[in-house]
């Protein structure tokens, strides 16, 4: 039982660390590299940034049930990131996407190895948070049963 509790706290910490890295990464791109975020980037930030506070408080309070909500929110963020990545990399989606604003959502400030873009990095962070939250949620359900 004690080992399970420690394990859940470790998974929450990994999720929190992913959100911190994603937040500072996005701030690095916009504030230091001066890459202006597009509309979809802003939506991804709106979902990602609260994780730094929510998961931080959950770790301090040892609130494992928050994982249900972080799982849902990270799923929403992953959907936004996936759509953003698709309009950057798949011509069908970019040809049929709506106008995004002053900065086009199809623009790629970075394109490491031909496939890693800023939305791809956000997607990885959302997937990490989702998986960690899912593990914590299932272990919390098992412990309470």
Coordinates of N, CA and C in Angstrom, one line a residue:
X1 N 0.8 -1.2 0.0 CA 0.0 0.0 0.0 C 0.9 1.3 0.0
X2 N 1.9 1.3 0.9 CA 2.8 2.4 1.0 C 3.5 2.6 -0.3
X3 N 3.9 1.5 -0.9 CA 4.7 1.6 -2.2 C 3.8 2.1 -3.3
X4 N 2.5 1.8 -3.3 CA 1.6 2.3 -4.3 C 1.4 3.8 -4.2
X5 N 1.3 4.3 -2.9 CA 1.2 5.7 -2.6 C 2.4 6.5 -3.2
X6 N 3.6 5.9 -2.9 CA 4.8 6.6 -3.4 C 4.8 6.6 -4.9
X7 N 4.4 5.5 -5.5 CA 4.4 5.4 -6.9 C 3.4 6.4 -7.5
X8 N 2.3 6.6 -7.0 CA 1.3 7.6 -7.5 C 1.9 9.0 -7.4
X9 N 2.6 9.3 -6.3 CA 3.2 10.6 -6.1 C 4.3 10.8 -7.2
X10 N 5.0 9.7 -7.5 CA 6.1 9.8 -8.5 C 5.5 10.1 -9.9
X11 N 4.4 9.5 -10.2 CA 3.7 9.7 -11.5 C 3.1 11.1 -11.6
X12 N 2.6 11.6 -10.5 CA 2.1 13.0 -10.4 C 3.3 14.0 -10.6
X13 N 4.4 13.6 -10.0 CA 5.6 14.5 -10.2 C 6.1 14.5 -11.6
X14 N 6.1 13.4 -12.3 CA 6.5 13.3 -13.7 C 5.6 14.2 -14.5
X15 N 4.2 14.1 -14.3 CA 3.3 14.9 -15.0 C 3.5 16.4 -14.8
X16 N 3.8 16.7 -13.5 CA 4.0 18.1 -13.2 C 5.3 18.6 -13.9
X17 N 6.4 17.8 -13.9 CA 7.6 18.1 -14.5 C 7.4 18.3 -16.0
X18 N 6.6 17.5 -16.6 CA 6.4 17.7 -18.1 C 5.7 19.0 -18.3
X19 N 4.7 19.4 -17.4 CA 4.0 20.7 -17.6 C 5.0 21.8 -17.4
X20 N 5.9 21.7 -16.5 CA 6.8 22.8 -16.2 C 7.8 23.0 -17.4
X21 N 8.3 21.9 -17.9 CA 9.2 21.9 -19.1 C 8.4 22.5 -20.3
X22 N 7.2 22.1 -20.5 CA 6.4 22.6 -21.6 C 6.1 24.1 -21.5
X23 N 5.8 24.5 -20.3 CA 5.5 25.9 -20.1 C 6.8 26.8 -20.3
X24 N 7.9 26.4 -19.7 CA 9.1 27.2 -19.9 C 9.6 27.0 -21.4
X25 N 9.4 25.9 -22.0 CA 9.7 25.8 -23.4 C 9.0 26.7 -24.3
X26 N 7.7 26.8 -24.0 CA 6.8 27.8 -24.8 C 7.2 29.2 -24.5
X27 N 7.5 29.5 -23.3 CA 8.0 30.9 -23.0 C 9.3 31.2 -23.6
X28 N 10.2 30.2 -23.7 CA 11.5 30.4 -24.3 C 11.3 30.7 -25.8
X29 N 10.4 30.0 -26.5 CA 10.2 30.2 -27.9 C 9.6 31.6 -28.1
X30 N 8.7 32.0 -27.3 CA 8.0 33.3 -27.5 C 8.8 34.5 -26.9
X31 N 9.4 34.4 -25.8 CA 10.0 35.5 -25.2 C 11.5 35.7 -25.5
X32 N 12.2 34.6 -25.7 CA 13.6 34.7 -26.0 C 13.9 34.6 -27.5
X33 N 13.3 33.6 -28.2 CA 13.5 33.5 -29.6 C 12.5 34.4 -30.4
X34 N 11.6 35.1 -29.7 CA 10.7 36.0 -30.3 C 9.8 35.4 -31.4
X35 N 9.4 34.1 -31.2 CA 8.4 33.5 -32.1 C 7.0 33.9 -31.6
X36 N 6.3 34.6 -32.4 CA 4.9 35.0 -32.0 C 4.0 33.8 -32.1
X37 N 3.3 33.4 -31.0 CA 2.4 32.3 -31.0 C 1.2 32.5 -31.9
X38 N 0.7 31.5 -32.6 CA -0.5 31.6 -33.4 C -1.7 31.3 -32.5
X39 N -2.9 31.4 -33.0 CA -4.1 31.2 -32.2 C -4.1 29.8 -31.5
X40 N -3.8 28.7 -32.3 CA -3.8 27.4 -31.8 C -2.7 27.2 -30.7
X41 N -1.6 27.9 -30.9 CA -0.6 27.8 -29.8 C -1.1 28.4 -28.5
X42 N -1.9 29.5 -28.6 CA -2.4 30.1 -27.4 C -3.4 29.1 -26.8
X43 N -4.2 28.4 -27.6 CA -5.2 27.5 -27.0 C -4.4 26.4 -26.2
X44 N -3.3 25.9 -26.8 CA -2.5 24.9 -26.2 C -1.9 25.4 -24.9
X45 N -1.5 26.6 -24.9 CA -1.0 27.3 -23.6 C -2.1 27.4 -22.6
X46 N -3.3 27.8 -23.0 CA -4.4 27.9 -22.1 C -4.7 26.6 -21.3
X47 N -4.5 25.5 -22.0 CA -4.7 24.2 -21.4 C -3.4 23.8 -20.6
X48 N -2.2 24.0 -21.1 CA -1.0 23.6 -20.5 C -0.6 24.3 -19.2
X49 N -0.7 25.6 -19.2 CA -0.2 26.4 -18.1 C -0.8 26.1 -16.7
X50 N -2.2 25.9 -16.7 CA -2.7 25.6 -15.4 C -2.2 24.3 -14.8
X51 N -1.7 23.3 -15.6 CA -1.2 22.1 -15.0 C -0.1 22.3 -14.1
X52 N 0.7 23.4 -14.3 CA 1.8 23.6 -13.4 C 1.4 23.9 -12.0
X53 N 0.2 24.6 -11.9 CA -0.3 24.9 -10.6 C -1.1 23.8 -10.0
X54 N -2.0 23.2 -10.9 CA -2.9 22.2 -10.4 C -2.1 20.9 -9.9
X55 N -1.2 20.5 -10.8 CA -0.4 19.3 -10.4 C 0.6 19.6 -9.2
X56 N 1.1 20.8 -9.2 CA 1.9 21.2 -8.0 C 1.2 21.2 -6.7
X57 N 0.0 21.7 -6.7 CA -0.9 21.6 -5.5 C -1.3 20.2 -5.2
X58 N -1.6 19.4 -6.2 CA -1.9 18.0 -6.0 C -0.8 17.2 -5.4
X59 N 0.5 17.5 -5.8 CA 1.6 16.8 -5.2 C 1.8 17.2 -3.7
X60 N 1.6 18.5 -3.4 CA 1.8 19.0 -2.0 C 0.7 18.4 -1.2
X61 N -0.6 18.4 -1.7 CA -1.7 17.9 -0.9 C -1.9 16.4 -0.9
X62 N -1.1 15.7 -1.8 CA -1.2 14.3 -2.0 C -2.6 13.9 -2.5
X63 N -3.1 14.8 -3.4 CA -4.4 14.6 -3.9 C -4.3 13.8 -5.2
X64 N -4.5 12.5 -5.1 CA -4.4 11.7 -6.3 C -5.6 11.7 -7.2
X65 N -6.8 12.1 -6.7 CA -8.0 12.1 -7.5 C -8.0 13.2 -8.5
X66 N -7.1 14.2 -8.4 CA -7.0 15.3 -9.4 C -6.7 14.7 -10.7
X67 N -6.1 13.5 -10.7 CA -5.7 12.9 -12.0 C -6.8 12.7 -13.0
X68 N -8.0 12.5 -12.5 CA -9.2 12.3 -13.3 C -9.4 13.6 -14.2
X69 N -9.2 14.8 -13.6 CA -9.4 16.0 -14.3 C -8.3 16.4 -15.1
X70 N -7.0 16.1 -14.7 CA -5.9 16.3 -15.5 C -5.9 15.4 -16.7
X71 N -6.4 14.2 -16.6 CA -6.5 13.3 -17.7 C -7.4 13.9 -18.8
X72 N -8.6 14.4 -18.3 CA -9.5 15.0 -19.3 C -8.9 16.2 -20.0
X73 N -8.3 17.1 -19.2 CA -7.8 18.3 -19.8 C -6.6 18.0 -20.7
X74 N -5.7 17.1 -20.3 CA -4.6 16.8 -21.2 C -5.1 16.1 -22.5
X75 N -6.2 15.4 -22.4 CA -6.8 14.8 -23.6 C -7.3 15.9 -24.6
X76 N -7.9 16.9 -24.0 CA -8.3 18.1 -24.8 C -7.1 18.8 -25.4
X77 N -6.1 19.0 -24.6 CA -4.9 19.6 -25.1 C -4.2 18.8 -26.2
X78 N -4.2 17.4 -26.1 CA -3.7 16.6 -27.1 C -4.4 16.7 -28.4
X79 N -5.8 16.8 -28.3 CA -6.6 16.9 -29.5 C -6.2 18.2 -30.2
X80 N -6.1 19.3 -29.5 CA -5.7 20.6 -30.1 C -4.3 20.5 -30.7
X81 N -3.4 19.9 -30.0 CA -2.0 19.8 -30.6 C -2.0 18.9 -31.8
X82 N -2.8 17.8 -31.8 CA -2.8 16.9 -32.9 C -3.4 17.6 -34.2
X83 N -4.5 18.4 -34.0 CA -5.0 19.2 -35.1 C -4.0 20.2 -35.6
X84 N -3.4 20.9 -34.7 CA -2.4 21.9 -35.1 C -1.2 21.2 -35.9
X85 N -0.8 20.1 -35.4 CA 0.3 19.4 -36.1 C -0.2 18.9 -37.5
X86 N -1.4 18.4 -37.6 CA -1.9 18.0 -38.9 C -2.0 19.1 -39.9
X87 N -2.5 20.3 -39.4 CA -2.6 21.4 -40.4 C -1.2 21.9 -40.8
X88 N -0.2 21.6 -40.0 CA 1.2 22.0 -40.4 C 1.8 21.0 -41.4
X89 N 1.5 19.7 -41.2 CA 2.2 18.7 -41.9 C 1.4 17.9 -43.0
X90 N 0.1 18.0 -43.0 CA -0.8 17.3 -43.9 C -1.5 18.3 -44.8
X91 N -1.2 18.3 -46.1 CA -1.8 19.3 -47.0 C -3.3 19.3 -47.0
X92 N -3.9 18.2 -46.9 CA -5.4 18.2 -46.8 C -5.9 19.0 -45.7
X93 N -5.3 18.9 -44.5 CA -5.8 19.7 -43.4 C -5.5 21.2 -43.5
X94 N -4.3 21.5 -44.0 CA -3.9 22.9 -44.2 C -4.7 23.6 -45.3
X95 N -5.1 22.8 -46.3 CA -5.9 23.4 -47.4 C -7.3 23.7 -46.9
X96 N -7.8 22.9 -45.9 CA -9.2 23.0 -45.5 C -9.3 23.7 -44.1
X97 N -8.3 24.3 -43.6 CA -8.4 24.9 -42.2 C -8.8 26.3 -42.4
X98 N -9.4 26.8 -41.3 CA -9.9 28.2 -41.2 C -8.7 29.1 -41.1
X99 N -8.9 30.4 -41.4 CA -7.9 31.4 -41.1 C -7.6 31.4 -39.6
X100 N -6.3 31.5 -39.3 CA -6.0 31.4 -37.9 C -5.7 32.7 -37.2
X101 N -5.5 33.8 -37.9 CA -5.2 35.0 -37.3 C -4.0 35.7 -37.9
X102 N -3.4 36.6 -37.1 CA -2.2 37.3 -37.7 C -1.1 36.4 -38.0
X103 N -0.8 35.4 -37.2 CA 0.3 34.5 -37.4 C -0.4 33.2 -37.9
X104 N 0.0 32.7 -39.1 CA -0.7 31.5 -39.6 C -0.3 30.2 -38.8
X105 N -1.4 29.4 -38.5 CA -1.2 28.2 -37.7 C -0.4 27.2 -38.5
X106 N -0.3 27.3 -39.8 CA 0.5 26.4 -40.7 C 2.0 26.7 -40.6
X107 N 2.4 27.8 -40.1 CA 3.8 28.2 -40.0 C 4.5 27.3 -39.1
X108 N 5.8 27.0 -39.4 CA 6.6 26.2 -38.6 C 7.9 26.9 -38.2
X109 N 8.0 27.4 -37.0 CA 9.2 28.1 -36.5 C 10.3 27.1 -36.4
X110 N 10.0 25.9 -35.9 CA 11.1 24.9 -35.9 C 10.6 23.7 -36.6
X111 N 11.5 22.9 -37.2 CA 11.1 21.7 -37.9 C 12.3 20.7 -37.7
X112 N 12.6 20.3 -36.5 CA 13.7 19.5 -36.2 C 13.5 18.1 -36.8
X113 N 14.5 17.6 -37.5 CA 14.5 16.2 -38.1 C 13.3 16.1 -39.1
X114 N 12.7 17.2 -39.5 CA 11.7 17.1 -40.5 C 10.3 16.8 -40.0
X115 N 10.2 16.6 -38.7 CA 8.8 16.3 -38.1 C 8.6 16.9 -36.8
X116 N 9.6 17.3 -36.0 CA 9.3 17.9 -34.7 C 9.1 19.4 -34.8
X117 N 7.8 19.8 -34.5 CA 7.5 21.2 -34.5 C 7.0 21.5 -33.1
X118 N 6.7 22.8 -32.9 CA 6.2 23.2 -31.6 C 5.0 22.5 -31.2
X119 N 3.9 22.3 -32.0 CA 2.8 21.5 -31.6 C 3.1 20.1 -31.3
X120 N 4.1 19.5 -32.0 CA 4.5 18.1 -31.7 C 5.1 18.0 -30.3
X121 N 5.9 19.0 -29.9 CA 6.5 19.1 -28.6 C 5.3 19.2 -27.5
X122 N 4.3 20.0 -27.8 CA 3.2 20.2 -26.9 C 2.4 18.9 -26.8
X123 N 2.3 18.2 -28.0 CA 1.6 16.9 -28.0 C 2.3 15.9 -27.1
X124 N 3.6 15.8 -27.2 CA 4.3 14.9 -26.3 C 4.1 15.2 -24.9
X125 N 4.1 16.5 -24.5 CA 3.9 16.8 -23.1 C 2.4 16.5 -22.7
X126 N 1.5 16.7 -23.5 CA 0.1 16.3 -23.2 C -0.1 14.8 -23.0
X127 N 0.6 14.1 -23.9 CA 0.5 12.6 -23.8 C 1.2 12.1 -22.5
X128 N 2.3 12.7 -22.1 CA 3.0 12.3 -20.9 C 2.1 12.6 -19.7
X129 N 1.5 13.8 -19.7 CA 0.5 14.2 -18.6 C -0.7 13.2 -18.6
X130 N -1.2 12.9 -19.8 CA -2.4 12.0 -19.8 C -2.0 10.6 -19.3
X131 N -0.9 10.1 -19.8 CA -0.5 8.7 -19.3 C -0.2 8.7 -17.8
X132 N 0.5 9.6 -17.3 CA 0.8 9.7 -15.9 C -0.5 9.8 -15.1
X133 N -1.4 10.7 -15.5 CA -2.7 10.9 -14.9 C -3.6 9.6 -14.9
X134 N -3.5 8.9 -16.0 CA -4.3 7.7 -16.2 C -3.7 6.6 -15.2
X135 N -2.4 6.5 -15.1 CA -1.8 5.5 -14.2 C -2.2 5.9 -12.7
X136 N -2.1 7.1 -12.4 CA -2.5 7.5 -11.0 C -4.0 7.3 -10.7
X137 N -4.8 7.6 -11.7 CA -6.3 7.4 -11.6 C -6.6 5.9 -11.4
X138 N -6.0 5.0 -12.2 CA -6.4 3.6 -12.1 C -5.8 3.0 -10.8
X139 N -4.7 3.5 -10.4 CA -4.1 3.0 -9.1 C -4.9 3.5 -7.9
X140 N -5.4 4.7 -8.0 CA -6.3 5.2 -7.0 C -7.6 4.5 -6.9
X141 N -8.2 4.1 -8.0 CA -9.4 3.4 -8.1 C -9.2 2.0 -7.5
X142 N -8.0 1.3 -7.8 CA -7.7 0.0 -7.3 C -7.5 0.1 -5.7
X143 N -6.9 1.1 -5.3 CA -6.6 1.3 -3.8 C -7.9 1.5 -3.0
X144 N -8.8 2.2 -3.7 CA -10.1 2.5 -2.9 C -11.1 1.3 -3.0
X145 N -10.9 0.4 -3.9 CA -11.8 -0.7 -4.0 C -11.6 -1.8 -3.0

